Short mmCIF file of C-alpha atoms and ligand atoms in Angstrom, two decimals:
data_model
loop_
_atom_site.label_atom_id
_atom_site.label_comp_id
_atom_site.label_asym_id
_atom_site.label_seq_id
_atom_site.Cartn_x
_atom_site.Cartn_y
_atom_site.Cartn_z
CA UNK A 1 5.63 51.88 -107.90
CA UNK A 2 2.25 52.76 -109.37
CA UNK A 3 0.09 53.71 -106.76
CA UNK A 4 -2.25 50.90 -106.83
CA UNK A 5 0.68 48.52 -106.33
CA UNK A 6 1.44 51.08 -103.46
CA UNK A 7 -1.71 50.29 -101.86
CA UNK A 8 -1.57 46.94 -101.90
CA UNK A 9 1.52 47.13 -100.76
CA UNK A 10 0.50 48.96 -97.66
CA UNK A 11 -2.65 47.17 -96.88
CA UNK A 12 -0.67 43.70 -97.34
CA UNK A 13 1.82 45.46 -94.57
CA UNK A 14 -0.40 46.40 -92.77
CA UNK A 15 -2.43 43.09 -92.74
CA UNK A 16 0.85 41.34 -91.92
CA UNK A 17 1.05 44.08 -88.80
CA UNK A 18 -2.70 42.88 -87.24
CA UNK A 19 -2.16 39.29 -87.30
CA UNK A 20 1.65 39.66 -85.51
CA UNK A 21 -0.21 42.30 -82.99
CA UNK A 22 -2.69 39.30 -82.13
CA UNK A 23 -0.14 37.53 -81.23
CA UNK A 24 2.71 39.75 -79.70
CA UNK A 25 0.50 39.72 -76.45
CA UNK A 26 -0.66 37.14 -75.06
CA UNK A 27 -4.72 35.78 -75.48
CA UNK A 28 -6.89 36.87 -72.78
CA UNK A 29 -9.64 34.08 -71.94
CA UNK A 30 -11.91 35.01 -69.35
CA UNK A 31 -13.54 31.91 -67.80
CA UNK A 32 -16.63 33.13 -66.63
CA UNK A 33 -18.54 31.54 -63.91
CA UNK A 34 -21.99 31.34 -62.33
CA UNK A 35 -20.54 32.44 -58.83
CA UNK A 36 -17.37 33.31 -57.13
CA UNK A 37 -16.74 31.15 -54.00
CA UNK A 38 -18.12 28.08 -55.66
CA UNK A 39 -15.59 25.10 -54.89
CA UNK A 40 -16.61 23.37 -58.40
CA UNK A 41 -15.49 26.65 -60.62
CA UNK A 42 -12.56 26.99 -58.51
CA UNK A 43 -11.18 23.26 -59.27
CA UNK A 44 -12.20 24.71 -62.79
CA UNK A 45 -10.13 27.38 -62.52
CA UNK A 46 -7.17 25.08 -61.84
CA UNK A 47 -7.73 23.54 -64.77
CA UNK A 48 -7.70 26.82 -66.83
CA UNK A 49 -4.40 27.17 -65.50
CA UNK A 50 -2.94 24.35 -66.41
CA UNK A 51 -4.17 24.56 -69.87
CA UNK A 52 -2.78 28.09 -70.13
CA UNK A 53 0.23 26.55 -69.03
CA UNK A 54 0.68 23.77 -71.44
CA UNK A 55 -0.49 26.37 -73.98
CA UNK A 56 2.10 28.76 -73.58
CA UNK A 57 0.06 32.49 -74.59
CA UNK A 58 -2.74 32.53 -72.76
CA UNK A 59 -3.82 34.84 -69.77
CA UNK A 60 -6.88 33.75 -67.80
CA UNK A 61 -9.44 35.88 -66.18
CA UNK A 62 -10.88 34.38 -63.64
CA UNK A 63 -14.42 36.23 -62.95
CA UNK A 64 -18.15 36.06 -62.01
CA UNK A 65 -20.49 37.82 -60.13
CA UNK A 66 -21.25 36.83 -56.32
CA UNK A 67 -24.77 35.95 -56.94
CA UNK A 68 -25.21 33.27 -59.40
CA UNK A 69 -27.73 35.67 -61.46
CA UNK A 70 -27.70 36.51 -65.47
CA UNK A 71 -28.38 39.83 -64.71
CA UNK A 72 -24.91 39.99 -62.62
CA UNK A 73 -23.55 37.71 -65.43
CA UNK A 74 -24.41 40.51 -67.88
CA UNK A 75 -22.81 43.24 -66.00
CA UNK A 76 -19.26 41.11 -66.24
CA UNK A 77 -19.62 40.09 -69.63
CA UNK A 78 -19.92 44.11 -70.55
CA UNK A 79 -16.82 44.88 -68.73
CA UNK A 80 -14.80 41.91 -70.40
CA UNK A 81 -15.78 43.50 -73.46
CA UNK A 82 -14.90 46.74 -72.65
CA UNK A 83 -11.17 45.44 -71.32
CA UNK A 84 -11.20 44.36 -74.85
CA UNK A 85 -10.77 40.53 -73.70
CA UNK A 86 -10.04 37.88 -76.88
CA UNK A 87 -12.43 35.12 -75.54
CA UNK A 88 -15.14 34.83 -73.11
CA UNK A 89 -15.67 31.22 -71.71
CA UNK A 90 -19.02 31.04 -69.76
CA UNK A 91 -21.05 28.72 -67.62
CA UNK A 92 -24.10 30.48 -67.66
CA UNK A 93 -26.87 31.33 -65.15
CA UNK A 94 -29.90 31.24 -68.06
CA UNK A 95 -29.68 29.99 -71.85
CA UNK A 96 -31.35 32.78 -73.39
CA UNK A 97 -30.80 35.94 -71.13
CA UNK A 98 -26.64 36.53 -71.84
CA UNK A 99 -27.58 36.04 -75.64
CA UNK A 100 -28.02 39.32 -76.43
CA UNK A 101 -24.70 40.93 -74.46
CA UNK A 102 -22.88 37.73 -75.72
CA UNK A 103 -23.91 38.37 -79.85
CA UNK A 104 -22.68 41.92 -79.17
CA UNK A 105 -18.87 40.28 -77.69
CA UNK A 106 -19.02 38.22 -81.01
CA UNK A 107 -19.82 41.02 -83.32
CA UNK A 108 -16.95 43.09 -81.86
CA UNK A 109 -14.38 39.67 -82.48
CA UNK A 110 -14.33 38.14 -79.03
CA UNK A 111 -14.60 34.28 -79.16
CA UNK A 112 -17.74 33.15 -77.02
CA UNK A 113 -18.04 29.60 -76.05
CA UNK A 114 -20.38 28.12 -72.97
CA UNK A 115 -19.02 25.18 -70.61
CA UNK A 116 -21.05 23.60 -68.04
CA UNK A 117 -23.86 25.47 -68.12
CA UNK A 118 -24.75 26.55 -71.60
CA UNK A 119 -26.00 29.47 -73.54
CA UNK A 120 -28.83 29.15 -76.44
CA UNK A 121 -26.39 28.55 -79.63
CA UNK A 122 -27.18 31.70 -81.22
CA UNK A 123 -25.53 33.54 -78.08
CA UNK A 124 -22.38 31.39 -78.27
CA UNK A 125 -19.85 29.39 -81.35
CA UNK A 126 -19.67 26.21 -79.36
CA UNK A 127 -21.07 24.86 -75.58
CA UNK A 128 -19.00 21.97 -73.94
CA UNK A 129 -21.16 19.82 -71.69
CA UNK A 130 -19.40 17.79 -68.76
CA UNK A 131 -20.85 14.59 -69.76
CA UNK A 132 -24.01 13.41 -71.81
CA UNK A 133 -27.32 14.75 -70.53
CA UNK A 134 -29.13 11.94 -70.42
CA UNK A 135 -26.59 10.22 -68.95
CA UNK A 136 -25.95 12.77 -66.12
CA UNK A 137 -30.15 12.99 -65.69
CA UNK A 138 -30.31 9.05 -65.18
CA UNK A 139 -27.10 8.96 -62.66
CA UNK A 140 -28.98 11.25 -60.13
CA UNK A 141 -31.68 9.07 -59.72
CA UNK A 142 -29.80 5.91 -59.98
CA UNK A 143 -27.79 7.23 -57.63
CA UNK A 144 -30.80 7.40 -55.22
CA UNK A 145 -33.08 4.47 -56.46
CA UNK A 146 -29.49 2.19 -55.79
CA UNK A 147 -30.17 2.35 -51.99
CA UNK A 148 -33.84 2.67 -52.05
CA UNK A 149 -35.13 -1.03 -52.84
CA UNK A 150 -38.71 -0.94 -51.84
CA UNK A 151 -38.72 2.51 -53.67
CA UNK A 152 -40.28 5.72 -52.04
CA UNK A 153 -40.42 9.80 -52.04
CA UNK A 154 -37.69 11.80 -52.97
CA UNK A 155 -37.07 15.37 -53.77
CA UNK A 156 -35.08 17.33 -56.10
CA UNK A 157 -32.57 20.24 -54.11
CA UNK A 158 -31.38 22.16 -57.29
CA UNK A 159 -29.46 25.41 -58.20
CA UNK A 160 -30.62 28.57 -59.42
CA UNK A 161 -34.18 27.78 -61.65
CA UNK A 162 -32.78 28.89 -65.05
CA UNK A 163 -29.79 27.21 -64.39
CA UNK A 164 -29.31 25.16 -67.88
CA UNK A 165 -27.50 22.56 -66.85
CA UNK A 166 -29.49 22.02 -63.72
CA UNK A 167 -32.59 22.22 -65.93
CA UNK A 168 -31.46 19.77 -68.60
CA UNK A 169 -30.35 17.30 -66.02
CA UNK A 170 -33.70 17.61 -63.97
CA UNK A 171 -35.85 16.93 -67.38
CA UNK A 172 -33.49 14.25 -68.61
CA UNK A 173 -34.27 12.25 -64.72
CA UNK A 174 -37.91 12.98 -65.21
CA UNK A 175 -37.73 11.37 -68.21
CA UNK A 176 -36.62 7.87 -67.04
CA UNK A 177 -38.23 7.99 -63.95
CA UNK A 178 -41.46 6.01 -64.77
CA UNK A 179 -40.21 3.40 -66.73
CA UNK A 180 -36.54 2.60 -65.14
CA UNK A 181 -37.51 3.73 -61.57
CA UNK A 182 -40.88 2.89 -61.18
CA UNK A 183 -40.92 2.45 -57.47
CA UNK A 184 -39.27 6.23 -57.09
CA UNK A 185 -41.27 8.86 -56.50
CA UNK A 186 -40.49 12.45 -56.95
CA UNK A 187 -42.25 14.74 -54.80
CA UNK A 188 -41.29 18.31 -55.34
CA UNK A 189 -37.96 20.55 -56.97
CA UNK A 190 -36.92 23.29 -55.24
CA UNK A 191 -34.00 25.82 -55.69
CA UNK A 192 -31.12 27.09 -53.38
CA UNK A 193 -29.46 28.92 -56.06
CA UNK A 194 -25.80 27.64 -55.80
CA UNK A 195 -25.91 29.70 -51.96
CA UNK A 196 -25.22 27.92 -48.87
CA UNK A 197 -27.94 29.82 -46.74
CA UNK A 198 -30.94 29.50 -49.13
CA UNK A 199 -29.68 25.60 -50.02
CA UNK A 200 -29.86 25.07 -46.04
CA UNK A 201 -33.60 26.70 -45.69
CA UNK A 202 -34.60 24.55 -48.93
CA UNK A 203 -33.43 21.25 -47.46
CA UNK A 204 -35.13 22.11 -44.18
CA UNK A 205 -37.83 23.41 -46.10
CA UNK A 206 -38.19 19.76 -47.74
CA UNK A 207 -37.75 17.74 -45.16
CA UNK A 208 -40.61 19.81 -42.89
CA UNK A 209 -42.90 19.20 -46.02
CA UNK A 210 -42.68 15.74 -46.79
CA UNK A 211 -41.97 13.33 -43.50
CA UNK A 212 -41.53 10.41 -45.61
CA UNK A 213 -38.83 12.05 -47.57
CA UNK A 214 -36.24 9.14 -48.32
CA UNK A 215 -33.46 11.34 -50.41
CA UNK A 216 -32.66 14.62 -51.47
CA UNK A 217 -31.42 14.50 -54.92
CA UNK A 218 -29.04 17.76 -55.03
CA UNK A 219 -27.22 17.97 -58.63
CA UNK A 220 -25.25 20.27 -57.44
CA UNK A 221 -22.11 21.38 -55.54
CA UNK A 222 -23.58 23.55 -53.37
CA UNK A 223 -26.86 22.13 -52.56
CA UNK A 224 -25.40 18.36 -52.02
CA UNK A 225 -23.11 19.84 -48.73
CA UNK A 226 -26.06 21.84 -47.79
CA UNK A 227 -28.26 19.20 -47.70
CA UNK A 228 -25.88 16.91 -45.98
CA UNK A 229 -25.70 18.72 -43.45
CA UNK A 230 -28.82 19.51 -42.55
CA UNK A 231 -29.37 16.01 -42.36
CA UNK A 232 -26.89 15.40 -40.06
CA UNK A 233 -27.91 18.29 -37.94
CA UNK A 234 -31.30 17.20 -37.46
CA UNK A 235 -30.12 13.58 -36.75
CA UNK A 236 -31.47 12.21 -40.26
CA UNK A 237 -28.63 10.18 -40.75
CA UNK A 238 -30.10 6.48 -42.04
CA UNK A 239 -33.43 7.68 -42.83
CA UNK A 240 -32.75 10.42 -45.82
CA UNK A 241 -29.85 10.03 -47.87
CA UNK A 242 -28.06 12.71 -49.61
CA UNK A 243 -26.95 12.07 -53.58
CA UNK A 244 -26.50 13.88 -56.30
CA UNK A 245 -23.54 15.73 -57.98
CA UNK A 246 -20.62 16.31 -55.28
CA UNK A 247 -16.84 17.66 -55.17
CA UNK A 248 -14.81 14.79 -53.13
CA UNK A 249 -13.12 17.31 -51.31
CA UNK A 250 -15.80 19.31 -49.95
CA UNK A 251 -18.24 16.00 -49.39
CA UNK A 252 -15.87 13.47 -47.96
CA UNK A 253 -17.17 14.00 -44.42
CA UNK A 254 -20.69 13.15 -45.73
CA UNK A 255 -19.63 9.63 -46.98
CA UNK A 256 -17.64 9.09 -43.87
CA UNK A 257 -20.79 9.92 -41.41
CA UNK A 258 -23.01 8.22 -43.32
CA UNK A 259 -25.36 10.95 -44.48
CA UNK A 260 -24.52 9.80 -48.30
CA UNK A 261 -24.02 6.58 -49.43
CA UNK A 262 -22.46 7.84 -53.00
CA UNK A 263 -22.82 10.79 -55.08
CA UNK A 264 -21.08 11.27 -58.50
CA UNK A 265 -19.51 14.11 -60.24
CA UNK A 266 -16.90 14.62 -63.70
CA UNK A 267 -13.74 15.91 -63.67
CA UNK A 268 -14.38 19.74 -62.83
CA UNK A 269 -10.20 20.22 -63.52
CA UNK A 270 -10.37 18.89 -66.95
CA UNK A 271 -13.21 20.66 -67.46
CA UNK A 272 -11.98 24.17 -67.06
CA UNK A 273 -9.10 22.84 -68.92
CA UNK A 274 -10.60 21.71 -72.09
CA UNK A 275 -12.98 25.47 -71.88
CA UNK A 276 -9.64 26.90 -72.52
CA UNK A 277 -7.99 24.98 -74.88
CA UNK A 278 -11.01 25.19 -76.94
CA UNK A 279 -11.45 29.16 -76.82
CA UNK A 280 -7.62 29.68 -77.62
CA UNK A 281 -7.87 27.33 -80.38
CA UNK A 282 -10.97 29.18 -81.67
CA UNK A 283 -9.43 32.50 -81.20
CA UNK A 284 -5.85 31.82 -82.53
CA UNK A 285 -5.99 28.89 -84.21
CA UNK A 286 -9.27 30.34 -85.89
CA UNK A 287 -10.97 26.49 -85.84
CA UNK A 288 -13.81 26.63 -86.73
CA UNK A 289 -17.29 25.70 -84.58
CA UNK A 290 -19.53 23.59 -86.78
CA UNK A 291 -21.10 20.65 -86.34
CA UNK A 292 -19.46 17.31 -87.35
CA UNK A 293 -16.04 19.17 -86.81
CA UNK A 294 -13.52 17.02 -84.13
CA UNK A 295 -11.44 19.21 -81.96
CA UNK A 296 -8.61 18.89 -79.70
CA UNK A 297 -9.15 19.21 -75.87
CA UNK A 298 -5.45 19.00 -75.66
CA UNK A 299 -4.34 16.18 -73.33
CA UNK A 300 -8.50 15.37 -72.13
CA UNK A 301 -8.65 14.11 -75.93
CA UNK A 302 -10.85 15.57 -78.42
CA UNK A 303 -14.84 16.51 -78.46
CA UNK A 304 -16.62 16.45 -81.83
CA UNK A 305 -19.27 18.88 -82.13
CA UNK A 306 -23.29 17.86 -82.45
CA UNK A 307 -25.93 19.72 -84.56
CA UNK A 308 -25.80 22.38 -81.94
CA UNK A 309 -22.23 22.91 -81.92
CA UNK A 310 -22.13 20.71 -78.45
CA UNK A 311 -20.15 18.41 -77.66
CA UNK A 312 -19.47 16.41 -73.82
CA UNK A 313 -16.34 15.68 -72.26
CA UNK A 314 -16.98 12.43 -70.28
CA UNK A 315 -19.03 9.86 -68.14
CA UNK A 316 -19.27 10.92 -64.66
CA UNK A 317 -17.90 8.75 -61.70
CA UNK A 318 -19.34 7.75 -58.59
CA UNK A 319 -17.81 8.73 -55.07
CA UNK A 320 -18.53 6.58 -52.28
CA UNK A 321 -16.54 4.78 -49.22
CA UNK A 322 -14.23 2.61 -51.01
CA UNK A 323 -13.12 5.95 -53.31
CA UNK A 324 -13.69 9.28 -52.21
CA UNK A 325 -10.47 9.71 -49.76
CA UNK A 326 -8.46 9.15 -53.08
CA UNK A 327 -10.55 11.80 -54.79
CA UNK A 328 -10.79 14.14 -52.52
CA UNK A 329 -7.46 14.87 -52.39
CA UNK A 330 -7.43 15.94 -55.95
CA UNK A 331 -10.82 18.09 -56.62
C1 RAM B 401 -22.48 23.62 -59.02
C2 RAM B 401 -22.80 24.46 -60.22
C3 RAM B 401 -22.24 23.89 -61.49
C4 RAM B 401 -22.55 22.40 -61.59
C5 RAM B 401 -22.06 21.67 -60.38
C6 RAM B 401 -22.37 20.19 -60.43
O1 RAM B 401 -21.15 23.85 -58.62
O2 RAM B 401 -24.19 24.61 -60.31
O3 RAM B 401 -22.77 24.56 -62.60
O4 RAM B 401 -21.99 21.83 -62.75
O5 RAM B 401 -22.68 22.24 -59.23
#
């Protein structure tokens, strides 16, 4: 053998050697999230483990920090590199901060993709939203203007301030407010962070502030059961409902006292689930992330991929006394 043909030989070998060592072991996917202890991510979480199920070679890591911060975010996502992880799935605590420590994951061959909270596309190969912006952005206040005929002040109880999703959400109801909810108005946002204690002191805060308050719009998990209950602790209940974006499980008792007449929310199980089955099929399947291209979410169906490599799972429901005892008994 001449010793060209040798080398070829070797490096085909070789070659043949790296692709069976990617798959000898099976594909770490580390589904990152904002916080730990967050009832939402761990319904997610479920869902990641059904999909590694169903998928047969996948290992997931469940992991975040325990303040919903990107600096804390930043500190995982170096150790998940340095464990020398396949895939990082992340809902992220700000767009643009986790760019930089995410580029250097890609550049070393981990597969980055955002779900539920997203990362600025040059930090990440694809971002899957829970349901259409807009869509989510126009629910929330709906979801308050419904029960508030003659119209009135309400206030916005949100996460962390560079929370994307929360963000994109808050603009997209700012947007219709004027022209589909003219009789709402919205008096002030504030932020709890996705933490029980500061959510409760930002509710109380609101409620102090403005006397005519008729709803607290939280869109999210954390902030909506906060709120709730400082309602019903100060004997609210009637005179300010609590909406926004809730888990059946944990807001049940909310609906059933009356301090909510509905709040809405996707399916946080499928959600998780489709994060994975996306990053494995990215990472071993090698699909690629560009837009127009229509990939498989396994048995949630398939997402096709916008200009900005995003894509959105599905409408949100609504949760109120004639549903949420069914629901709650599955997220
Ligand atoms: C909280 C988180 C999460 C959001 C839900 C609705 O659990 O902020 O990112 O999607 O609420």
């Amino acid at each position: 053998m001449s010793f060209l043909k040798k080398l070829l030989v070797t490096a085909a070998f070789s070659a043949a050697m790296f692709v069976n060592a990617a798959y000898a072991e099976n594909v770490k996917i580390a589904l990152v999230v904002k916080s730990l202890g967050n009832g939402f991510f761990d319904a997610a979480n479920k869902g990641a483990e059904e999909a590694a199920k169903e998928l047969g070679d996948v290992d997931v890591i469940y992991t975040g920090p325990t303040k919903a911060t990107a600096e804390a975010q930043i500190e995982v996502i170096n150790s998940l590199i340095a464990q020398k992880v396949n895939a990082i799935a992340v809902s992220a605590n700000d767009a643009d901060a986790l760019v930089p420590v995410l580029k250097k994951a890609m550049e070393r061959g981990i597969t980055v993709i955002s779900w539920d909270s997203g990362v600025a596309k040059e930090g990440r190969q694809l971002h899957l939203n829970p349901s259409d912006t807009g869509l989510i952005g126009e629910t929330i206040i709906k979801l308050a203007a419904d029960y508030l005929p003659e119209g009135g002040d309400v206030a916005i109880l949100s996460a962390s301030s560079t929370a994307t999703n929360q963000n994109a959400w808050i603009e997209a109801a700012k947007k219709v407010l004027p022209e589909k909810f003219p009789k709402i108005k919205l008096v002030a946002t504030v932020y709890g962070d996705d933490d029980s204690a500061k959510s409760t002191d930002q509710a109380k805060g609101l409620l102090k502030s403005y006397p005519n308050l008729k709803a607290i719009i939280a869109p999210t998990t954390v902030g909506v059961v906060a709120a709730a209950q400082v309602v019903t602790d100060e004997n609210l209940i009637g005179k300010v409902n609590v909406t926004g974006l809730a888990l059946p499980s944990e807001f049940k008792k909310f609906i059933d006292n009356g301090a909510s007449q509905a709040v809405a929310l996707w399916n946080p199980i499928d959600l998780g689930y489709s994060a994975i089955y996306l990053a494995h099929d990215l990472a071993v399947k090698k699909d690629e992330a560009k837009p127009g291209a229509t990939l498989s979410i396994g048995r949630v169906g398939k997402v096709t991929l916008d200009e900005n490599n995003s894509a959105a799972m599905a409408p949100p429901f609504q949760f109120d006394k004639t549903n949420i005892e069914k629901f709650s008994k599955i997220y």
